[in-house]
């Protein structure tokens, strides 16, 4: 919205019908102009600026979930390999100890990534009670 004041300063010459002469007079005028502008953003009816930010957050969360899933699978296979290596190694050797340590490390990481589900599931499969 905008308001403007216009000032007019003019000299006018007028001829009167009753006299033979010409009369001059000074006129000062003032006008008030109000201007109102409305803007319609029809694109906002379908798409708002917040949607882009929300979509970006959704995509970030999806990528994070994918990374966690990939890391979980990676650790699951590392645990499986280490468990098989420990079973194949000769009893009481350094190789068996290293394999069991790698299996335990992978198991602990899997427990963290799955919020304890991995060890609970492992204990359920063995028939052990929950820790």
PDB file of C-alpha atoms in Angstrom:
ATOM      1  CA  UNK A   1       0.000   0.000   0.000  1.00  0.00           C
ATOM      2  CA  UNK A   2       1.311   3.436  -0.841  1.00  0.00           C
ATOM      3  CA  UNK A   3      -0.013   6.973  -0.263  1.00  0.00           C
ATOM      4  CA  UNK A   4       1.159  10.001  -2.241  1.00  0.00           C
ATOM      5  CA  UNK A   5       0.288  13.673  -1.975  1.00  0.00           C
ATOM      6  CA  UNK A   6       0.382  15.687  -5.212  1.00  0.00           C
ATOM      7  CA  UNK A   7       0.686  19.452  -5.028  1.00  0.00           C
ATOM      8  CA  UNK A   8      -0.370  21.647  -8.001  1.00  0.00           C
ATOM      9  CA  UNK A   9       0.840  25.212  -8.356  1.00  0.00           C
ATOM     10  CA  UNK A  10      -0.640  26.948 -11.409  1.00  0.00           C
ATOM     11  CA  UNK A  11      -1.568  30.363 -12.734  1.00  0.00           C
ATOM     12  CA  UNK A  12      -4.922  30.577 -14.471  1.00  0.00           C
ATOM     13  CA  UNK A  13      -6.361  33.240 -16.713  1.00  0.00           C
ATOM     14  CA  UNK A  14     -10.146  33.663 -16.724  1.00  0.00           C
ATOM     15  CA  UNK A  15     -12.372  36.021 -18.708  1.00  0.00           C
ATOM     16  CA  UNK A  16     -15.501  37.127 -16.898  1.00  0.00           C
ATOM     17  CA  UNK A  17     -18.668  37.782 -18.911  1.00  0.00           C
ATOM     18  CA  UNK A  18     -19.588  40.927 -16.952  1.00  0.00           C
ATOM     19  CA  UNK A  19     -16.374  42.837 -17.490  1.00  0.00           C
ATOM     20  CA  UNK A  20     -14.138  43.554 -20.384  1.00  0.00           C
ATOM     21  CA  UNK A  21     -10.975  42.655 -18.530  1.00  0.00           C
ATOM     22  CA  UNK A  22      -9.179  39.462 -17.805  1.00  0.00           C
ATOM     23  CA  UNK A  23      -8.715  38.302 -14.235  1.00  0.00           C
ATOM     24  CA  UNK A  24      -5.649  36.363 -13.174  1.00  0.00           C
ATOM     25  CA  UNK A  25      -5.492  34.236 -10.090  1.00  0.00           C
ATOM     26  CA  UNK A  26      -3.069  31.797  -8.443  1.00  0.00           C
ATOM     27  CA  UNK A  27      -4.244  28.319  -7.563  1.00  0.00           C
ATOM     28  CA  UNK A  28      -2.540  25.831  -5.290  1.00  0.00           C
ATOM     29  CA  UNK A  29      -4.089  22.386  -5.173  1.00  0.00           C
ATOM     30  CA  UNK A  30      -3.434  19.198  -3.312  1.00  0.00           C
ATOM     31  CA  UNK A  31      -4.464  15.687  -4.240  1.00  0.00           C
ATOM     32  CA  UNK A  32      -4.109  12.521  -2.165  1.00  0.00           C
ATOM     33  CA  UNK A  33      -3.422   9.358  -4.162  1.00  0.00           C
ATOM     34  CA  UNK A  34      -3.767   5.955  -2.521  1.00  0.00           C
ATOM     35  CA  UNK A  35      -2.351   2.920  -4.284  1.00  0.00           C
ATOM     36  CA  UNK A  36      -3.028  -0.644  -3.193  1.00  0.00           C
ATOM     37  CA  UNK A  37      -1.345  -3.608  -4.827  1.00  0.00           C
ATOM     38  CA  UNK A  38      -2.313  -7.260  -4.339  1.00  0.00           C
ATOM     39  CA  UNK A  39      -0.186 -10.150  -5.498  1.00  0.00           C
ATOM     40  CA  UNK A  40      -1.569 -13.637  -5.948  1.00  0.00           C
ATOM     41  CA  UNK A  41       0.907 -16.471  -5.850  1.00  0.00           C
ATOM     42  CA  UNK A  42      -1.047 -19.273  -7.441  1.00  0.00           C
ATOM     43  CA  UNK A  43       1.982 -21.557  -7.501  1.00  0.00           C
ATOM     44  CA  UNK A  44       1.804 -21.642  -3.703  1.00  0.00           C
ATOM     45  CA  UNK A  45      -1.607 -23.294  -3.863  1.00  0.00           C
ATOM     46  CA  UNK A  46       0.043 -26.435  -5.182  1.00  0.00           C
ATOM     47  CA  UNK A  47       3.611 -26.138  -3.872  1.00  0.00           C
ATOM     48  CA  UNK A  48       4.876 -24.287  -0.818  1.00  0.00           C
ATOM     49  CA  UNK A  49       8.443 -23.440   0.078  1.00  0.00           C
ATOM     50  CA  UNK A  50       8.359 -25.776   3.090  1.00  0.00           C
ATOM     51  CA  UNK A  51       7.798 -28.811   0.892  1.00  0.00           C
ATOM     52  CA  UNK A  52      11.312 -28.652  -0.533  1.00  0.00           C
ATOM     53  CA  UNK A  53      12.841 -28.628   2.948  1.00  0.00           C
ATOM     54  CA  UNK A  54      10.621 -31.492   4.087  1.00  0.00           C
ATOM     55  CA  UNK A  55      11.494 -33.524   0.998  1.00  0.00           C
ATOM     56  CA  UNK A  56      15.197 -32.895   1.610  1.00  0.00           C
ATOM     57  CA  UNK A  57      14.840 -34.116   5.213  1.00  0.00           C
ATOM     58  CA  UNK A  58      12.935 -37.193   4.019  1.00  0.00           C
ATOM     59  CA  UNK A  59      15.645 -37.991   1.476  1.00  0.00           C
ATOM     60  CA  UNK A  60      18.390 -37.520   4.098  1.00  0.00           C
ATOM     61  CA  UNK A  61      16.603 -39.920   6.451  1.00  0.00           C
ATOM     62  CA  UNK A  62      16.167 -42.452   3.666  1.00  0.00           C
ATOM     63  CA  UNK A  63      19.888 -42.267   2.800  1.00  0.00           C
ATOM     64  CA  UNK A  64      20.792 -42.640   6.480  1.00  0.00           C
ATOM     65  CA  UNK A  65      18.582 -45.727   6.772  1.00  0.00           C
ATOM     66  CA  UNK A  66      20.198 -47.197   3.664  1.00  0.00           C
ATOM     67  CA  UNK A  67      23.666 -46.603   5.126  1.00  0.00           C
ATOM     68  CA  UNK A  68      22.661 -48.261   8.412  1.00  0.00           C
ATOM     69  CA  UNK A  69      21.161 -51.230   6.553  1.00  0.00           C
ATOM     70  CA  UNK A  70      24.296 -51.614   4.422  1.00  0.00           C
ATOM     71  CA  UNK A  71      26.541 -51.386   7.495  1.00  0.00           C
ATOM     72  CA  UNK A  72      24.378 -53.924   9.342  1.00  0.00           C
ATOM     73  CA  UNK A  73      24.614 -56.413   6.474  1.00  0.00           C
ATOM     74  CA  UNK A  74      28.355 -55.841   6.260  1.00  0.00           C
ATOM     75  CA  UNK A  75      28.749 -56.611   9.968  1.00  0.00           C
ATOM     76  CA  UNK A  76      26.433 -59.611   9.760  1.00  0.00           C
ATOM     77  CA  UNK A  77      28.595 -61.199   7.074  1.00  0.00           C
ATOM     78  CA  UNK A  78      31.781 -60.291   8.971  1.00  0.00           C
ATOM     79  CA  UNK A  79      30.343 -61.990  12.081  1.00  0.00           C
ATOM     80  CA  UNK A  80      29.366 -65.034  10.037  1.00  0.00           C
ATOM     81  CA  UNK A  81      32.833 -65.296   8.454  1.00  0.00           C
ATOM     82  CA  UNK A  82      34.581 -64.873  11.810  1.00  0.00           C
ATOM     83  CA  UNK A  83      32.356 -67.538  13.396  1.00  0.00           C
ATOM     84  CA  UNK A  84      33.153 -69.986  10.568  1.00  0.00           C
ATOM     85  CA  UNK A  85      36.870 -69.174  10.811  1.00  0.00           C
ATOM     86  CA  UNK A  86      36.789 -69.851  14.558  1.00  0.00           C
ATOM     87  CA  UNK A  87      35.016 -73.164  14.020  1.00  0.00           C
ATOM     88  CA  UNK A  88      37.560 -74.215  11.356  1.00  0.00           C
ATOM     89  CA  UNK A  89      40.643 -73.187  13.345  1.00  0.00           C
ATOM     90  CA  UNK A  90      42.540 -75.640  15.506  1.00  0.00           C
ATOM     91  CA  UNK A  91      41.524 -75.496  19.157  1.00  0.00           C
ATOM     92  CA  UNK A  92      43.665 -73.310  21.394  1.00  0.00           C
ATOM     93  CA  UNK A  93      45.552 -71.557  18.604  1.00  0.00           C
ATOM     94  CA  UNK A  94      46.074 -67.859  18.066  1.00  0.00           C
ATOM     95  CA  UNK A  95      44.018 -68.124  14.852  1.00  0.00           C
ATOM     96  CA  UNK A  96      40.983 -69.408  16.782  1.00  0.00           C
ATOM     97  CA  UNK A  97      41.315 -66.636  19.371  1.00  0.00           C
ATOM     98  CA  UNK A  98      41.542 -63.932  16.670  1.00  0.00           C
ATOM     99  CA  UNK A  99      38.505 -65.357  14.872  1.00  0.00           C
ATOM    100  CA  UNK A 100      36.428 -65.384  18.095  1.00  0.00           C
ATOM    101  CA  UNK A 101      37.515 -61.811  18.869  1.00  0.00           C
ATOM    102  CA  UNK A 102      36.448 -60.670  15.383  1.00  0.00           C
ATOM    103  CA  UNK A 103      33.133 -62.490  15.804  1.00  0.00           C
ATOM    104  CA  UNK A 104      32.577 -60.874  19.226  1.00  0.00           C
ATOM    105  CA  UNK A 105      33.434 -57.429  17.866  1.00  0.00           C
ATOM    106  CA  UNK A 106      31.023 -57.818  14.944  1.00  0.00           C
ATOM    107  CA  UNK A 107      28.345 -59.133  17.326  1.00  0.00           C
ATOM    108  CA  UNK A 108      28.741 -56.130  19.638  1.00  0.00           C
ATOM    109  CA  UNK A 109      28.490 -53.711  16.709  1.00  0.00           C
ATOM    110  CA  UNK A 110      25.421 -55.530  15.412  1.00  0.00           C
ATOM    111  CA  UNK A 111      23.872 -55.238  18.862  1.00  0.00           C
ATOM    112  CA  UNK A 112      24.414 -51.477  18.836  1.00  0.00           C
ATOM    113  CA  UNK A 113      23.000 -51.063  15.324  1.00  0.00           C
ATOM    114  CA  UNK A 114      19.943 -53.219  16.059  1.00  0.00           C
ATOM    115  CA  UNK A 115      19.336 -51.854  19.575  1.00  0.00           C
ATOM    116  CA  UNK A 116      19.947 -55.251  21.174  1.00  0.00           C
ATOM    117  CA  UNK A 117      17.757 -57.241  18.778  1.00  0.00           C
ATOM    118  CA  UNK A 118      20.687 -59.276  17.447  1.00  0.00           C
ATOM    119  CA  UNK A 119      21.745 -60.712  20.812  1.00  0.00           C
ATOM    120  CA  UNK A 120      18.122 -61.322  21.859  1.00  0.00           C
ATOM    121  CA  UNK A 121      17.494 -63.203  18.619  1.00  0.00           C
ATOM    122  CA  UNK A 122      20.725 -65.154  18.997  1.00  0.00           C
ATOM    123  CA  UNK A 123      19.802 -66.112  22.568  1.00  0.00           C
ATOM    124  CA  UNK A 124      16.288 -67.108  21.470  1.00  0.00           C
ATOM    125  CA  UNK A 125      17.751 -69.387  18.772  1.00  0.00           C
ATOM    126  CA  UNK A 126      19.966 -71.066  21.386  1.00  0.00           C
ATOM    127  CA  UNK A 127      17.169 -71.300  23.922  1.00  0.00           C
ATOM    128  CA  UNK A 128      19.029 -68.999  26.331  1.00  0.00           C
ATOM    129  CA  UNK A 129      17.082 -66.495  28.427  1.00  0.00           C
ATOM    130  CA  UNK A 130      17.458 -62.790  27.673  1.00  0.00           C
ATOM    131  CA  UNK A 131      20.463 -61.187  29.390  1.00  0.00           C
TER     132      UNK A 131
END
